[in-house]
Amino acid sequence: MKARVTVAVLTVALVAYFWLLGQRGVYLLELGTVVGVGLGIGVLLLPVVGIVLVVFELRFGAATARLARKLAETGDLPDDSELARRPSGRIERAAADEYFETIRTRVEADDRNWRLWYQLGYAYNLAGDRKRARSAMRTAIELAGP
């Protein structure tokens, strides 16, 4: 629930920022000068790109949350409770790497299983590789279907 509130607040802040940016773009267009029009078009493109990126991120988050709910219903959510932790509570790198290797081996044996791809994304995240974690989650989303 805390994550949803954070996402909502940040989304509202971005929409407000995009609105203000759009107003500046329109103002620059209204100047009528070549430079003003050029800058105005550039400034107006920024909110469009930003909105597209926000929509993609929200869809990605909703899709991963949907998969997490499915896994929770069957009791298949990844369990990292047994992994060694630092005093701060973070999982030790060696333990995360070992967990990752276990999941990677399972995925190699059954690479069409979205549940395993979700676990692989989780394992990548534990190991600190966010880019590959997102890629594995995208694969899980594709395999799970609608």
mmCIF file of C-alpha atoms in Angstrom:
data_model
loop_
_atom_site.group_PDB
_atom_site.id
_atom_site.type_symbol
_atom_site.label_atom_id
_atom_site.label_comp_id
_atom_site.label_asym_id
_atom_site.label_seq_id
_atom_site.Cartn_x
_atom_site.Cartn_y
_atom_site.Cartn_z
ATOM 1 C CA MET A 1 0.000 0.000 0.000
ATOM 2 C CA LYS A 2 2.883 2.355 0.819
ATOM 3 C CA ALA A 3 4.330 1.833 -2.668
ATOM 4 C CA ARG A 4 0.994 2.692 -4.290
ATOM 5 C CA VAL A 5 0.737 5.930 -2.343
ATOM 6 C CA THR A 6 4.296 6.837 -3.314
ATOM 7 C CA VAL A 7 3.587 6.082 -6.979
ATOM 8 C CA ALA A 8 0.383 8.144 -6.849
ATOM 9 C CA VAL A 9 2.128 11.142 -5.258
ATOM 10 C CA LEU A 10 5.012 11.003 -7.734
ATOM 11 C CA THR A 11 2.624 10.637 -10.673
ATOM 12 C CA VAL A 12 0.617 13.662 -9.551
ATOM 13 C CA ALA A 13 3.853 15.649 -9.151
ATOM 14 C CA LEU A 14 4.970 14.651 -12.646
ATOM 15 C CA VAL A 15 1.592 15.602 -14.140
ATOM 16 C CA ALA A 16 1.838 19.015 -12.464
ATOM 17 C CA TYR A 17 5.379 19.417 -13.779
ATOM 18 C CA PHE A 18 4.307 18.392 -17.287
ATOM 19 C CA TRP A 19 1.417 20.882 -17.116
ATOM 20 C CA LEU A 20 3.764 23.725 -16.147
ATOM 21 C CA LEU A 21 6.235 22.685 -18.825
ATOM 22 C CA GLY A 22 3.422 22.630 -21.381
ATOM 23 C CA GLN A 23 2.402 26.160 -20.404
ATOM 24 C CA ARG A 24 5.978 27.348 -20.943
ATOM 25 C CA GLY A 25 6.022 25.650 -24.334
ATOM 26 C CA VAL A 26 2.806 27.385 -25.387
ATOM 27 C CA TYR A 27 4.192 30.711 -24.169
ATOM 28 C CA LEU A 28 7.314 30.234 -26.282
ATOM 29 C CA LEU A 29 5.192 29.356 -29.321
ATOM 30 C CA GLU A 30 3.133 32.509 -28.836
ATOM 31 C CA LEU A 31 6.269 34.654 -29.032
ATOM 32 C CA GLY A 32 6.227 33.989 -32.746
ATOM 33 C CA THR A 33 9.978 34.262 -33.219
ATOM 34 C CA VAL A 34 11.905 31.497 -34.937
ATOM 35 C CA VAL A 35 13.852 30.750 -31.760
ATOM 36 C CA GLY A 36 10.723 30.920 -29.596
ATOM 37 C CA VAL A 37 8.788 28.568 -31.863
ATOM 38 C CA GLY A 38 11.706 26.134 -32.055
ATOM 39 C CA LEU A 39 12.152 26.117 -28.283
ATOM 40 C CA GLY A 40 8.391 25.932 -27.758
ATOM 41 C CA ILE A 41 8.128 22.795 -29.895
ATOM 42 C CA GLY A 42 11.067 21.247 -28.036
ATOM 43 C CA VAL A 43 9.596 22.104 -24.647
ATOM 44 C CA LEU A 44 6.182 20.720 -25.670
ATOM 45 C CA LEU A 45 7.776 17.447 -26.735
ATOM 46 C CA LEU A 46 9.235 16.888 -23.255
ATOM 47 C CA PRO A 47 5.874 16.353 -21.510
ATOM 48 C CA VAL A 48 4.737 14.052 -24.329
ATOM 49 C CA VAL A 49 7.831 11.866 -23.928
ATOM 50 C CA GLY A 50 7.472 12.016 -20.143
ATOM 51 C CA ILE A 51 3.832 10.957 -20.219
ATOM 52 C CA VAL A 52 4.623 8.031 -22.514
ATOM 53 C CA LEU A 53 7.401 6.887 -20.160
ATOM 54 C CA VAL A 54 5.178 7.235 -17.088
ATOM 55 C CA VAL A 55 2.430 5.188 -18.766
ATOM 56 C CA PHE A 56 4.926 2.444 -19.687
ATOM 57 C CA GLU A 57 6.255 2.332 -16.119
ATOM 58 C CA LEU A 58 2.775 2.226 -14.597
ATOM 59 C CA ARG A 59 1.768 -0.602 -16.951
ATOM 60 C CA PHE A 60 4.951 -2.513 -16.086
ATOM 61 C CA GLY A 61 4.308 -2.063 -12.368
ATOM 62 C CA ALA A 62 0.685 -3.164 -12.701
ATOM 63 C CA ALA A 63 1.683 -6.241 -14.704
ATOM 64 C CA THR A 64 4.344 -7.313 -12.195
ATOM 65 C CA ALA A 65 1.887 -6.726 -9.335
ATOM 66 C CA ARG A 66 -0.670 -8.916 -11.141
ATOM 67 C CA LEU A 67 1.899 -11.714 -11.416
ATOM 68 C CA ALA A 68 2.838 -11.289 -7.751
ATOM 69 C CA ARG A 69 -0.836 -11.667 -6.774
ATOM 70 C CA LYS A 70 -1.090 -14.858 -8.844
ATOM 71 C CA LEU A 71 2.005 -16.245 -7.158
ATOM 72 C CA ALA A 72 0.742 -15.240 -3.719
ATOM 73 C CA GLU A 73 -2.548 -17.054 -4.341
ATOM 74 C CA THR A 74 -0.679 -20.314 -4.943
ATOM 75 C CA GLY A 75 1.996 -19.708 -2.299
ATOM 76 C CA ASP A 76 4.751 -19.467 -4.921
ATOM 77 C CA LEU A 77 6.163 -16.029 -4.127
ATOM 78 C CA PRO A 78 9.971 -16.076 -3.915
ATOM 79 C CA ASP A 79 11.161 -16.651 -0.347
ATOM 80 C CA ASP A 80 14.394 -14.982 0.712
ATOM 81 C CA SER A 81 13.871 -15.417 4.453
ATOM 82 C CA GLU A 82 16.597 -18.061 4.706
ATOM 83 C CA LEU A 83 19.280 -15.975 2.987
ATOM 84 C CA ALA A 84 22.119 -14.543 5.066
ATOM 85 C CA ARG A 85 21.674 -10.875 5.894
ATOM 86 C CA ARG A 86 23.852 -7.985 6.953
ATOM 87 C CA PRO A 87 23.167 -6.232 10.250
ATOM 88 C CA SER A 88 21.252 -3.617 8.227
ATOM 89 C CA GLY A 89 18.844 -6.313 7.020
ATOM 90 C CA ARG A 90 20.071 -6.340 3.431
ATOM 91 C CA ILE A 91 20.855 -9.704 1.928
ATOM 92 C CA GLU A 92 24.555 -10.514 1.664
ATOM 93 C CA ARG A 93 25.889 -10.446 -1.868
ATOM 94 C CA ALA A 94 27.256 -14.005 -1.771
ATOM 95 C CA ALA A 95 23.895 -15.359 -0.597
ATOM 96 C CA ALA A 96 22.062 -13.397 -3.300
ATOM 97 C CA ASP A 97 24.469 -14.709 -5.953
ATOM 98 C CA GLU A 98 23.986 -18.290 -4.776
ATOM 99 C CA TYR A 99 20.201 -17.870 -4.795
ATOM 100 C CA PHE A 100 20.447 -16.394 -8.295
ATOM 101 C CA GLU A 101 22.437 -19.387 -9.598
ATOM 102 C CA THR A 102 19.825 -21.784 -8.210
ATOM 103 C CA ILE A 103 16.991 -19.959 -9.960
ATOM 104 C CA ARG A 104 18.988 -19.505 -13.185
ATOM 105 C CA THR A 105 19.506 -23.269 -13.369
ATOM 106 C CA ARG A 106 15.759 -23.829 -12.961
ATOM 107 C CA VAL A 107 14.959 -21.329 -15.708
ATOM 108 C CA GLU A 108 17.423 -22.999 -18.077
ATOM 109 C CA ALA A 109 15.625 -26.303 -17.488
ATOM 110 C CA ASP A 110 12.161 -24.789 -18.126
ATOM 111 C CA ASP A 111 12.485 -21.507 -20.011
ATOM 112 C CA ARG A 112 8.751 -21.226 -20.848
ATOM 113 C CA ASN A 113 7.632 -21.059 -17.208
ATOM 114 C CA TRP A 114 6.646 -17.498 -16.285
ATOM 115 C CA ARG A 115 6.803 -18.311 -12.569
ATOM 116 C CA LEU A 116 10.481 -19.170 -12.863
ATOM 117 C CA TRP A 117 11.153 -16.022 -14.898
ATOM 118 C CA TYR A 118 9.476 -13.970 -12.168
ATOM 119 C CA GLN A 119 11.725 -15.658 -9.601
ATOM 120 C CA LEU A 120 14.738 -14.975 -11.815
ATOM 121 C CA GLY A 121 13.821 -11.293 -11.944
ATOM 122 C CA TYR A 122 13.528 -11.310 -8.170
ATOM 123 C CA ALA A 123 16.921 -13.028 -7.900
ATOM 124 C CA TYR A 124 18.535 -10.485 -10.235
ATOM 125 C CA ASN A 125 17.087 -7.719 -8.081
ATOM 126 C CA LEU A 126 18.543 -9.302 -4.938
ATOM 127 C CA ALA A 127 21.918 -9.529 -6.667
ATOM 128 C CA GLY A 128 21.701 -5.819 -7.520
ATOM 129 C CA ASP A 129 21.275 -6.151 -11.294
ATOM 130 C CA ARG A 130 18.179 -4.010 -11.862
ATOM 131 C CA LYS A 131 18.449 -3.959 -15.664
ATOM 132 C CA ARG A 132 18.392 -7.751 -15.967
ATOM 133 C CA ALA A 133 15.727 -7.962 -13.252
ATOM 134 C CA ARG A 134 13.407 -5.804 -15.339
ATOM 135 C CA SER A 135 14.213 -7.818 -18.454
ATOM 136 C CA ALA A 136 13.397 -11.091 -16.691
ATOM 137 C CA MET A 137 10.152 -9.594 -15.365
ATOM 138 C CA ARG A 138 9.205 -8.507 -18.888
ATOM 139 C CA THR A 139 9.771 -12.077 -20.051
ATOM 140 C CA ALA A 140 7.590 -13.351 -17.209
ATOM 141 C CA ILE A 141 4.847 -10.893 -18.198
ATOM 142 C CA GLU A 142 5.011 -12.007 -21.851
ATOM 143 C CA LEU A 143 4.912 -15.698 -20.933
ATOM 144 C CA ALA A 144 2.050 -15.262 -18.457
ATOM 145 C CA GLY A 145 -0.115 -13.624 -21.093
ATOM 146 C CA PRO A 146 -3.244 -11.600 -20.352
#
